[in-house]
Short mmCIF file of C-alpha atoms in Angstrom, two decimals:
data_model
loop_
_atom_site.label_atom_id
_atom_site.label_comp_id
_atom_site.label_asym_id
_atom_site.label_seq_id
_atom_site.Cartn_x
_atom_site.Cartn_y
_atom_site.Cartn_z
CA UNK A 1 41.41 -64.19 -27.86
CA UNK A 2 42.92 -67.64 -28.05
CA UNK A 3 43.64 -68.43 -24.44
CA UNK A 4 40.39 -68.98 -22.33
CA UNK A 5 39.38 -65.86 -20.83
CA UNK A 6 39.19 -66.09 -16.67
CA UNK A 7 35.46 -66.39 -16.00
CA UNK A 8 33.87 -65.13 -12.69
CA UNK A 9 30.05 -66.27 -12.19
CA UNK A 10 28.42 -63.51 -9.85
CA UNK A 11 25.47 -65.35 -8.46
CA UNK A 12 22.66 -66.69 -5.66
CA UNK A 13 22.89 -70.61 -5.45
CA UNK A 14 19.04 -71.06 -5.26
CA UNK A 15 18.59 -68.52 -8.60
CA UNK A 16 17.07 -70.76 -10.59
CA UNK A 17 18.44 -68.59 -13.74
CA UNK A 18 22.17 -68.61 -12.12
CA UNK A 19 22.03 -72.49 -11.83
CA UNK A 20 21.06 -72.46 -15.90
CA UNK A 21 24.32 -70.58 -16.22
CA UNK A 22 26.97 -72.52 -14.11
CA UNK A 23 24.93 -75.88 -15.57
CA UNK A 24 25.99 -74.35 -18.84
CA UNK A 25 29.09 -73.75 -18.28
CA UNK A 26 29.68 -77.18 -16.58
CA UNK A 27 28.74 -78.80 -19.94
CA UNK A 28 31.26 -76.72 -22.01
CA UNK A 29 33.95 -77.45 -19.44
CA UNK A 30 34.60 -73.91 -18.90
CA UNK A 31 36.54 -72.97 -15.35
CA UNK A 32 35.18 -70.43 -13.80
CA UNK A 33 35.64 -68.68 -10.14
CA UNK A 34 32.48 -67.39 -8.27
CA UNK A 35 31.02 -65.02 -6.54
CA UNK A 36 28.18 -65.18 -4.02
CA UNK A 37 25.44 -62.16 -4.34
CA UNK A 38 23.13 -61.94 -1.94
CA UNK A 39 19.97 -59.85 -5.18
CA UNK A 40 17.27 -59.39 -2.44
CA UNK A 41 19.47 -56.96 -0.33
CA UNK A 42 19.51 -53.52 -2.07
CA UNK A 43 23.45 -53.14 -3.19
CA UNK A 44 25.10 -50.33 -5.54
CA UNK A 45 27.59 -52.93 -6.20
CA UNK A 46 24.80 -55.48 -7.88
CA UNK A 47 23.65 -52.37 -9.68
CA UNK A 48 26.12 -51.00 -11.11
CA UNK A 49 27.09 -54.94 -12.71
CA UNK A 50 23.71 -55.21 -13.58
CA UNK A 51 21.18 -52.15 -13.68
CA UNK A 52 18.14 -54.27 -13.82
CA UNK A 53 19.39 -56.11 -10.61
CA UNK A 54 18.78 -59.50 -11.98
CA UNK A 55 21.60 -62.71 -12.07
CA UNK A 56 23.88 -64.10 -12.72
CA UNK A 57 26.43 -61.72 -14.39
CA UNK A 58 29.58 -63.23 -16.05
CA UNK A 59 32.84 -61.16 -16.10
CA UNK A 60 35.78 -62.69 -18.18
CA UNK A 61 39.01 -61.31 -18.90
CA UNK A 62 41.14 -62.14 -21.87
CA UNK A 63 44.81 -62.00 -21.32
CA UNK A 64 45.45 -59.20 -23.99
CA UNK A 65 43.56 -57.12 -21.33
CA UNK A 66 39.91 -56.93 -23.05
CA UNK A 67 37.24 -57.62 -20.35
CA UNK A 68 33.14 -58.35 -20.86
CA UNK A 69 30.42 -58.09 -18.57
CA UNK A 70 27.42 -60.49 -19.98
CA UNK A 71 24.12 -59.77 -18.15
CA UNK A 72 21.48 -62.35 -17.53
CA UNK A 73 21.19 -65.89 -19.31
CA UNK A 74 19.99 -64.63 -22.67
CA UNK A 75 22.97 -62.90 -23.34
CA UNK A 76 25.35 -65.15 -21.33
CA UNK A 77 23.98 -68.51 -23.22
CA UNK A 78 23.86 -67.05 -26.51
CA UNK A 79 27.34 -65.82 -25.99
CA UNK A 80 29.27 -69.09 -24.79
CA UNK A 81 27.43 -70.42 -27.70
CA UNK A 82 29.62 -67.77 -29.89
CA UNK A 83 32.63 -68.27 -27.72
CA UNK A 84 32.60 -72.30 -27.22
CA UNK A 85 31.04 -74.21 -30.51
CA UNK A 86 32.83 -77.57 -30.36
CA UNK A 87 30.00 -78.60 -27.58
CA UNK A 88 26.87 -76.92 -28.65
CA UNK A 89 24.09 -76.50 -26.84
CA UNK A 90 21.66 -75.18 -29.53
CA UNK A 91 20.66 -77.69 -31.63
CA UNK A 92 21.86 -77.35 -35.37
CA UNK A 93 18.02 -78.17 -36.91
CA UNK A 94 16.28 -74.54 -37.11
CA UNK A 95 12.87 -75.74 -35.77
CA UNK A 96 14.65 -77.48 -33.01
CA UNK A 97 16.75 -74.62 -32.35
CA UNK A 98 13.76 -72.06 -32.16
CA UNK A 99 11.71 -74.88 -30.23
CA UNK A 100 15.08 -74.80 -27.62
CA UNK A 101 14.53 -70.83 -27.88
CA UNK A 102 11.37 -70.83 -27.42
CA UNK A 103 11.19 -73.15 -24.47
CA UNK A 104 14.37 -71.17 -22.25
CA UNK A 105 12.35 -68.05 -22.72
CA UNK A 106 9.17 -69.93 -20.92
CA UNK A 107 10.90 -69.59 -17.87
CA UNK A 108 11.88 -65.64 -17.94
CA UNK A 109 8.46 -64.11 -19.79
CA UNK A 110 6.02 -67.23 -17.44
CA UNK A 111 7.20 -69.89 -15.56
CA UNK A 112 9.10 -67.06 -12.97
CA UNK A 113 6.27 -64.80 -12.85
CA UNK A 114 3.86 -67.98 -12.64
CA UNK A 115 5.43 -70.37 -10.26
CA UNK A 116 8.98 -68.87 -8.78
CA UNK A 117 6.81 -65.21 -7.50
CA UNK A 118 4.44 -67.36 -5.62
CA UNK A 119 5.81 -70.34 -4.78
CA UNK A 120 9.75 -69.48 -4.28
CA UNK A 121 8.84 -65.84 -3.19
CA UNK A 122 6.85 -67.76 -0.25
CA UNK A 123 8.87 -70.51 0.43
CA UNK A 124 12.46 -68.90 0.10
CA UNK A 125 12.92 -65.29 -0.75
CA UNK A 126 10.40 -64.70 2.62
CA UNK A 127 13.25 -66.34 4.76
CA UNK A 128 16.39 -64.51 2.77
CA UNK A 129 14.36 -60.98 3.56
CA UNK A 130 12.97 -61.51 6.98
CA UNK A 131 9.65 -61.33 5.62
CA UNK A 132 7.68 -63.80 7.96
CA UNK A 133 5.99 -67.14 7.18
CA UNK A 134 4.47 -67.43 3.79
CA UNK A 135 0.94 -66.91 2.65
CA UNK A 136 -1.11 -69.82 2.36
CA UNK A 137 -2.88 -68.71 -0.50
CA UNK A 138 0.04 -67.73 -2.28
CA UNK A 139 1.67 -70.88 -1.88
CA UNK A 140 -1.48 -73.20 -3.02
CA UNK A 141 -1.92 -70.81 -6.30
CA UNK A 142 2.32 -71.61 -7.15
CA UNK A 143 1.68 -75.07 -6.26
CA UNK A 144 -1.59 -74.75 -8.53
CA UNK A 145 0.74 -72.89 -11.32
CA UNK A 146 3.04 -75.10 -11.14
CA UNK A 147 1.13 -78.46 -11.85
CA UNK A 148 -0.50 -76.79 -14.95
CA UNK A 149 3.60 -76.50 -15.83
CA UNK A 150 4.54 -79.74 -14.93
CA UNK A 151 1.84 -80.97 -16.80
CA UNK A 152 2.89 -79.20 -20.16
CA UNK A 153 6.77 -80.44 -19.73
CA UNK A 154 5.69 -84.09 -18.77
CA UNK A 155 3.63 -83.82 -22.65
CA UNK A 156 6.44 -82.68 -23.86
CA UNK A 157 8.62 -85.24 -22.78
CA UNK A 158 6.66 -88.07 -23.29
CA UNK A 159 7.07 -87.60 -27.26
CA UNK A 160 10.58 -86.71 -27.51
CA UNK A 161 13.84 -87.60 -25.90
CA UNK A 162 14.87 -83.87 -24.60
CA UNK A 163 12.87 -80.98 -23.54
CA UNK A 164 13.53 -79.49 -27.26
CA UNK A 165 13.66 -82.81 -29.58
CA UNK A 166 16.23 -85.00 -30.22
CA UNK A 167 19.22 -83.03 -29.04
CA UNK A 168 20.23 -82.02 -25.04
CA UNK A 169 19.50 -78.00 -25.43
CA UNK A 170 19.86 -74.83 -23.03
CA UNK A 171 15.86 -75.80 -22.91
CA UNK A 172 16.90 -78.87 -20.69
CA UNK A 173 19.00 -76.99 -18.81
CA UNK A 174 16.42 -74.62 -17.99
CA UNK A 175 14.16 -76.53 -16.73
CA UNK A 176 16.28 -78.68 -14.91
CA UNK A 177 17.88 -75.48 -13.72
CA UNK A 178 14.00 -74.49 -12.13
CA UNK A 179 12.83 -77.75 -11.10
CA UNK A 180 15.65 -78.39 -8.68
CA UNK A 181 15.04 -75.57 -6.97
CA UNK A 182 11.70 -76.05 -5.91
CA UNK A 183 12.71 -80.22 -5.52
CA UNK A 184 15.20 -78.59 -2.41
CA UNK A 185 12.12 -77.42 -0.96
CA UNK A 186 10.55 -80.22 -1.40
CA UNK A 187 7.23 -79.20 -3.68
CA UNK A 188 8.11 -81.84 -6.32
CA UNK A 189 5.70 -84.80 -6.52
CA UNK A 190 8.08 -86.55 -8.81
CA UNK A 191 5.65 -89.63 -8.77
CA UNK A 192 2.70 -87.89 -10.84
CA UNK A 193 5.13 -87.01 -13.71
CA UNK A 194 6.98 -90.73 -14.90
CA UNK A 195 8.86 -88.94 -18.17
CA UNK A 196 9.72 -85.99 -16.19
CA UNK A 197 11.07 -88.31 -13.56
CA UNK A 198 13.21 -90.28 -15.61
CA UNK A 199 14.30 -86.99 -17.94
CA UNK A 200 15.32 -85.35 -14.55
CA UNK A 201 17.11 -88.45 -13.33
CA UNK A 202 19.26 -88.19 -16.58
CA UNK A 203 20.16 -84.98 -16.38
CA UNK A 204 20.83 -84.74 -12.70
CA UNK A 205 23.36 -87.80 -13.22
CA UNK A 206 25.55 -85.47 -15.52
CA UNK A 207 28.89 -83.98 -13.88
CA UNK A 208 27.73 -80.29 -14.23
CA UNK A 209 24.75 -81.09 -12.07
CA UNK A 210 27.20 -82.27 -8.96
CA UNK A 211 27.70 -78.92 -7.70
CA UNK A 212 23.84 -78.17 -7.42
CA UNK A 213 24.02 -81.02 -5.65
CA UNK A 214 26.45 -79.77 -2.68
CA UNK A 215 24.63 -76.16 -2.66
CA UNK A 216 22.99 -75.76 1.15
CA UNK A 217 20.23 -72.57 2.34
CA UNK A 218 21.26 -72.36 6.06
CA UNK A 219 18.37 -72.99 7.96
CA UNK A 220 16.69 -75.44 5.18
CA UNK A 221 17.35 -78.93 5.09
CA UNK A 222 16.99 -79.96 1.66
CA UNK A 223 14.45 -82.46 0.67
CA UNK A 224 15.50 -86.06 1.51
CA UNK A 225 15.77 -87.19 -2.33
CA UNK A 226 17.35 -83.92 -3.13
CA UNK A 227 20.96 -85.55 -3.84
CA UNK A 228 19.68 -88.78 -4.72
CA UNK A 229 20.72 -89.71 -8.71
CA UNK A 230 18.08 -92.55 -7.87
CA UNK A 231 14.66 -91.10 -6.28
CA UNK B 1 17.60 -73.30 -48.33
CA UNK B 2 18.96 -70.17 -51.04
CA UNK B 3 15.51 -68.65 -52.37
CA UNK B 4 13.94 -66.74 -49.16
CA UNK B 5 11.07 -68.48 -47.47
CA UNK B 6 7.09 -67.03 -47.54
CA UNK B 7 7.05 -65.36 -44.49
CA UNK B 8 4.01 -65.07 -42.12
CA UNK B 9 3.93 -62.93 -39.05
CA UNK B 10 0.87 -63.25 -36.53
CA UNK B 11 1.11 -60.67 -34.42
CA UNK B 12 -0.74 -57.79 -32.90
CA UNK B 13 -0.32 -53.91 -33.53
CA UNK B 14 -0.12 -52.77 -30.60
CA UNK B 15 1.76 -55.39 -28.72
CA UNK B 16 5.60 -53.88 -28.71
CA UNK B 17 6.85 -57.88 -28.85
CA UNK B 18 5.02 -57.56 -32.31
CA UNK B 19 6.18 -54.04 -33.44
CA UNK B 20 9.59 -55.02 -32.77
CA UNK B 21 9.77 -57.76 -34.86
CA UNK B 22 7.99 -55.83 -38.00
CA UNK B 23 10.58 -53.29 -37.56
CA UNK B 24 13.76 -55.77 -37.49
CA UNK B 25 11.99 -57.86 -40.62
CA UNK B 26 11.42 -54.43 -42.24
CA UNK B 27 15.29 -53.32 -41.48
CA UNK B 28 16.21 -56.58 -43.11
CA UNK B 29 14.02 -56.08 -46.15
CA UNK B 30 12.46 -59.08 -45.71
CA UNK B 31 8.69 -59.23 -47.32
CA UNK B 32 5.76 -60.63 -44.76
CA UNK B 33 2.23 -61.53 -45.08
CA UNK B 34 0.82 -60.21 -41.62
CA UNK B 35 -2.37 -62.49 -39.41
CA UNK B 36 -3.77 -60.24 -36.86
CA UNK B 37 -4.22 -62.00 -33.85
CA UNK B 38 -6.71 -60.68 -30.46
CA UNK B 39 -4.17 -62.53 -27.93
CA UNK B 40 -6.77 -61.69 -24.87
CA UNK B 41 -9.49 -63.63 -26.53
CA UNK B 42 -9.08 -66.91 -25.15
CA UNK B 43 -8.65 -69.25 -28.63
CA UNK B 44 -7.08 -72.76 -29.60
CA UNK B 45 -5.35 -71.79 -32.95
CA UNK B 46 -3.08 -69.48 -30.63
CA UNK B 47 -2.13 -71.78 -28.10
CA UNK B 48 -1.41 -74.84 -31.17
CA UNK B 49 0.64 -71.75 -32.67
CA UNK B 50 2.75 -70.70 -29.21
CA UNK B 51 1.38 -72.75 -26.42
CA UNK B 52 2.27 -69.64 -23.97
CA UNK B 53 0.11 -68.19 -25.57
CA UNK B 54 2.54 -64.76 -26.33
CA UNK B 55 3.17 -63.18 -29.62
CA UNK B 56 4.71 -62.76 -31.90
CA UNK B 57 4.86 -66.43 -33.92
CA UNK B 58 7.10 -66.02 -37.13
CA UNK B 59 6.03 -68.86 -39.50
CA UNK B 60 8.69 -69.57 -42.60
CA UNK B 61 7.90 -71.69 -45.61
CA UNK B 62 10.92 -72.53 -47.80
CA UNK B 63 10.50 -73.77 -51.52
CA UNK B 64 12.03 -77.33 -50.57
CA UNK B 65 8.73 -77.73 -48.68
CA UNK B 66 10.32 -77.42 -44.91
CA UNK B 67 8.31 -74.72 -42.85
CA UNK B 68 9.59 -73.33 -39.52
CA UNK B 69 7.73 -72.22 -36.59
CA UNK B 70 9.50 -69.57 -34.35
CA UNK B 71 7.60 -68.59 -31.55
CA UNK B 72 7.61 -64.55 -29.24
CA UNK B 73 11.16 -61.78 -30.05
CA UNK B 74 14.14 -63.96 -28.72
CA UNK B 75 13.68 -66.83 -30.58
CA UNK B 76 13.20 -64.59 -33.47
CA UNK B 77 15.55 -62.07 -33.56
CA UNK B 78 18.21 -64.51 -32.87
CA UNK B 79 16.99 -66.66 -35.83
CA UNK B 80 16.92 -63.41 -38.25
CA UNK B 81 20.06 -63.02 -37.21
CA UNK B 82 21.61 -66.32 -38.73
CA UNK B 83 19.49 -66.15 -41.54
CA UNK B 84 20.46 -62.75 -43.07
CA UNK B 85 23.87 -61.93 -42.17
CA UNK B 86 24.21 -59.28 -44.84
CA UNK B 87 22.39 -56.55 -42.82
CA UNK B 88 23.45 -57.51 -38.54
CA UNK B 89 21.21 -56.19 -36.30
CA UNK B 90 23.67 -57.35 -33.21
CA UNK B 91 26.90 -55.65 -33.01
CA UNK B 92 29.88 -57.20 -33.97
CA UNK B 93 31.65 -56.37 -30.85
CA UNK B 94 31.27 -58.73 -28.68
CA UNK B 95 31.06 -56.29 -25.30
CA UNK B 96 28.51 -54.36 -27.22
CA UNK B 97 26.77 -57.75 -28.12
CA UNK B 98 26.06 -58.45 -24.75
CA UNK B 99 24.59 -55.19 -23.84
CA UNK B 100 22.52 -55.24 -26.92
CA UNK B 101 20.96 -58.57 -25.66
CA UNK B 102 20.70 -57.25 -22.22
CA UNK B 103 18.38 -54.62 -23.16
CA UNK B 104 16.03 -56.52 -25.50
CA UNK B 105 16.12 -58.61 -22.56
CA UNK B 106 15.46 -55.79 -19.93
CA UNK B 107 12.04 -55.08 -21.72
CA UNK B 108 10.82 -58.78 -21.60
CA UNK B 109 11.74 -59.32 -17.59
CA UNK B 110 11.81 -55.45 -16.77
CA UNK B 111 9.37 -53.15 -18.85
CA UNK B 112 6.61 -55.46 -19.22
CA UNK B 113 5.80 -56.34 -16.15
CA UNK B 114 6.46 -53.16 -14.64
CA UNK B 115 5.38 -50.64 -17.34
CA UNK B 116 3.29 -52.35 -19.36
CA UNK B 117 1.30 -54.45 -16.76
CA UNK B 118 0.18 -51.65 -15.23
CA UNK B 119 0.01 -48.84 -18.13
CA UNK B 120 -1.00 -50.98 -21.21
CA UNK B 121 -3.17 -53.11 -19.50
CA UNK B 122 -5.14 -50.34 -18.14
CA UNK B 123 -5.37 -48.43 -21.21
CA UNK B 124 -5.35 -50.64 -24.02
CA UNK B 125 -6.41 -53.97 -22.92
CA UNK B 126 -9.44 -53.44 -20.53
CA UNK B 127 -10.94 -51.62 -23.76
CA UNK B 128 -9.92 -54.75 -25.85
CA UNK B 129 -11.23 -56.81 -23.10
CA UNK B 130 -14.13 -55.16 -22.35
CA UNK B 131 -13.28 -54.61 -18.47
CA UNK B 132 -14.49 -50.88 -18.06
CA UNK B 133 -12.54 -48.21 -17.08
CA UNK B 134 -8.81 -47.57 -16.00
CA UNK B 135 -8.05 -47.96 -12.19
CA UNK B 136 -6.44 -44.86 -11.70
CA UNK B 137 -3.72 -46.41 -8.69
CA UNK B 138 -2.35 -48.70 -10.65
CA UNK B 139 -2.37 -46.03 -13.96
CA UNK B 140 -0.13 -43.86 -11.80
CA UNK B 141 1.99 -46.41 -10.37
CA UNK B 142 2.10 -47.33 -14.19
CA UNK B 143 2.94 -43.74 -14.92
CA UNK B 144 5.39 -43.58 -11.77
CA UNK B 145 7.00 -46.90 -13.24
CA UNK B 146 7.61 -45.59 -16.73
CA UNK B 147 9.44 -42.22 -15.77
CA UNK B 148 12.04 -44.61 -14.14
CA UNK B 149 12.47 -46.56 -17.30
CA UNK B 150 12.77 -43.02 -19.22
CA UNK B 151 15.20 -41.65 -16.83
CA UNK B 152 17.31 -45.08 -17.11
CA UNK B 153 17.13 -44.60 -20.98
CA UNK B 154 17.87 -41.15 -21.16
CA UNK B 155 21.02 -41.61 -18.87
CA UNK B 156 22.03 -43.91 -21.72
CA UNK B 157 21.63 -42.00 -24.83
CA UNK B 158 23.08 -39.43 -23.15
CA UNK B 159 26.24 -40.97 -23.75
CA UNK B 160 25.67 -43.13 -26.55
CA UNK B 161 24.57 -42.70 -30.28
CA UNK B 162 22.15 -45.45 -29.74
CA UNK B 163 20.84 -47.88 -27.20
CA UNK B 164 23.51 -50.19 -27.00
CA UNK B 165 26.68 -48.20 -28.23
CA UNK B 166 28.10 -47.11 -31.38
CA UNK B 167 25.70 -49.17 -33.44
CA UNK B 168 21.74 -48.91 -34.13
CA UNK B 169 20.97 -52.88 -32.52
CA UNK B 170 17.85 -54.97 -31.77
CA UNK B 171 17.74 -52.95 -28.91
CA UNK B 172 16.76 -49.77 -30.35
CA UNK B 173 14.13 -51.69 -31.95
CA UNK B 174 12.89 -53.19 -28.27
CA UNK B 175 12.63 -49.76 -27.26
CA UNK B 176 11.20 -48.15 -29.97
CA UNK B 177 8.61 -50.35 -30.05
CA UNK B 178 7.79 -50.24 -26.71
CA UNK B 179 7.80 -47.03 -26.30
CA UNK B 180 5.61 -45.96 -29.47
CA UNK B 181 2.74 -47.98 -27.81
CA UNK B 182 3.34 -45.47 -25.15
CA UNK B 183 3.43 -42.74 -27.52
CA UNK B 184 0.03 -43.67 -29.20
CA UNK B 185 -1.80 -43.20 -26.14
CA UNK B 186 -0.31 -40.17 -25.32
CA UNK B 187 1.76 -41.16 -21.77
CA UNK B 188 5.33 -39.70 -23.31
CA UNK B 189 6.04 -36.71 -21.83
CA UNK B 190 9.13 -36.16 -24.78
CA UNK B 191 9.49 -32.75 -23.80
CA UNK B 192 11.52 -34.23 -20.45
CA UNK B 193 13.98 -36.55 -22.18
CA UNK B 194 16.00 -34.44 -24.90
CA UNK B 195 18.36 -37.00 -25.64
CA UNK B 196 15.50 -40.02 -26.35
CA UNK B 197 13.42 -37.23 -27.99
CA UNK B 198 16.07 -36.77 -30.56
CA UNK B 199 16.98 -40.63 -30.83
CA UNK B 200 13.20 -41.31 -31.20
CA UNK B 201 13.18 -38.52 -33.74
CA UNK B 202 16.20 -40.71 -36.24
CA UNK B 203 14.15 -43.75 -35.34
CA UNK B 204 10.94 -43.04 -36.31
CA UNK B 205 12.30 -41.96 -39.54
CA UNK B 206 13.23 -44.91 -40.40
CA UNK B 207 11.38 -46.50 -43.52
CA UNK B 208 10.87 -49.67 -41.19
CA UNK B 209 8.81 -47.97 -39.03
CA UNK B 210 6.19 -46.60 -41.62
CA UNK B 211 3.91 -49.55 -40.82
CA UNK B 212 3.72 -48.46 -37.38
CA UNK B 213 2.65 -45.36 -37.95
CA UNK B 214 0.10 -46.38 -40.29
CA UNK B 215 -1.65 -48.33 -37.41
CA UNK B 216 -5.55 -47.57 -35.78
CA UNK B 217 -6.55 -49.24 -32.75
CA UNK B 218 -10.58 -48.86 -33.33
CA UNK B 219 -12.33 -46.01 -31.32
CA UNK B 220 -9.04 -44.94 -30.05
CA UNK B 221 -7.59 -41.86 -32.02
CA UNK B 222 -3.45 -41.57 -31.48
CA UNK B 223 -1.92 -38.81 -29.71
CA UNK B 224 -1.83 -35.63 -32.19
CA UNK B 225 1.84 -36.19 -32.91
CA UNK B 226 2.19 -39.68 -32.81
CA UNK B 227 2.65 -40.02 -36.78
CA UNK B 228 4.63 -36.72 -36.74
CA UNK B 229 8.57 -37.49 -37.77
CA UNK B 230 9.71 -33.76 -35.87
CA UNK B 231 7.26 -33.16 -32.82
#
């Protein structure tokens, strides 16, 4: 397996857990073709990629013929981490490595069932599935949630340089990865949150960020700072 | 870093994120003290441990004075992993990796929240809580839920020797724990899955999972065959 395998990223633009992926792979300057999947419309083909129907799923294919299917960020980061270690994205400490852990889970076991199933369930998935205007009090409990979040990462980030400590980490990418989703729809009040601000700044300035940049919901205009590097 | 660290696991018995870590610590012979933690009272000293609150928190304290804190399964395992290479609890295979981490993933974005949620929380932790009796809707959606996840599971073993593939994987563990929660309260219908019956049957056997066995949950008696190794 010494040639680079030929990566295809099956995906949803505005899947906050796909962006972590093709972020990732940005950073360790892997190519990689994609494919568009629309998750909220029921699909054997999704299925049968991934039986829990979640993204993003990465295929590669090594030239002597051997092929993987990597479901989900937990097993695609931790992979490309195996595959890739000359740029790593876990930091080599222990405690800052299980901090990095600890804080890309946040987003799979709360920040998604938290923020994301009120406030980007309301605000986005609605449209995608022709489900009607959102609930009011649906959105003000995500916007609710997702202050109490904010809140935690802007502590976080006022004592150390990355989300995880000293090192950039999957952690930053994770959050980054959530965060400008919800900044497209314009429910970021950037101006409460100074260290997340300037943190956010940083890491939307870095090359693998660019194509986030360009993605576009028909039918939503993204909010008017959304592709600004200075907001 | 060569002698092994004091180990000290706070967890709680009947939380599967917990059993499956006791089981991979036990399958890698590595000694614990144990803190028994009541997660749904609200409490400081929790949230200082993991500020989400979740458990397990693996705390390691090595004889050069450093002490780790590794906070809920993925952090963990993954940690356990790089620590103790002698006995691997991922495959080796890289394809089989990646399904491996899949399904440990599958039970912290799939099961819990839409097994457990229902099933656990109406069983086990109104009692803890004090909330009065089960609502019987969600206990059969719960129930409705679960036989999906069995089916799923069963479809697998039915063509593997364990969860994963050829080889016994974290995975195993993330379902055997989960699923002897299950088992304690008497939901598992065994009789309707052959193949998991018999897979359950090898893993239970296990000297790893002797602890589990061994566990009361006050003024609720197990199922009559929930210590039984052929049932």
């Amino acid at each position: 397996m010494s040639l680079p395998p030929q990566r295809l990223l099956h995906h949803f633009a505005f899947d906050p857990h796909s962006r972590m992926v093709r972020l990732a792979l940005g950073e360790k300057r892997m190519a990689f073709e994609e494919s568009h999947i629309k998750y909220w419309e029921p699909s054997d083909a999704l299925i049968r990629l991934n039986p829990s129907g979640l993204l993003p799923v990465l295929s590669e294919t090594y030239a002597n013929g051997v092929s993987l299917n990597i479901c989900e960020t937990r097993a695609i980061v931790e992979h490309l981490e195996e595959a890739e270690q000359n740029i790593r994205l876990w930091p080599l400490d222990p405690q800052e490595r299980a901090e990095a852990r600890r804080l890309t889970g946040w987003f799979e076991r709360k920040f998604d069932y938290e923020v994301n199933a009120l406030l980007l369930h309301e605000k986005m998935e609605k449209r995608l599935m022709g489900l009607g205007a959102p609930n009011l009090a649906n959105l003000r409990a995500g916007r609710e949630a997702l202050r109490d979040h904010l809140s935690y990462f802007e502590s976080l980030l006022e004592a150390r340089n990355w989300l995880s400590g000293r090192h950039i980490s999957y952690a930053d990418f994770a959050l980054a990865s959530h965060l400008s989703v919800i900044d497209y729809f314009d429910e970021m009040n950037w101006e409460r949150y100074k260290h997340l601000k300037t943190w956010y700044m940083v890491v939307k300035s870095r090359p693998a960020f660019r194509p986030l940049l360009a993605d576009i919901l028909p039918g939503v205009a993204a909010s008017a700072h959304y592709t600004e590097l200075d907001f």
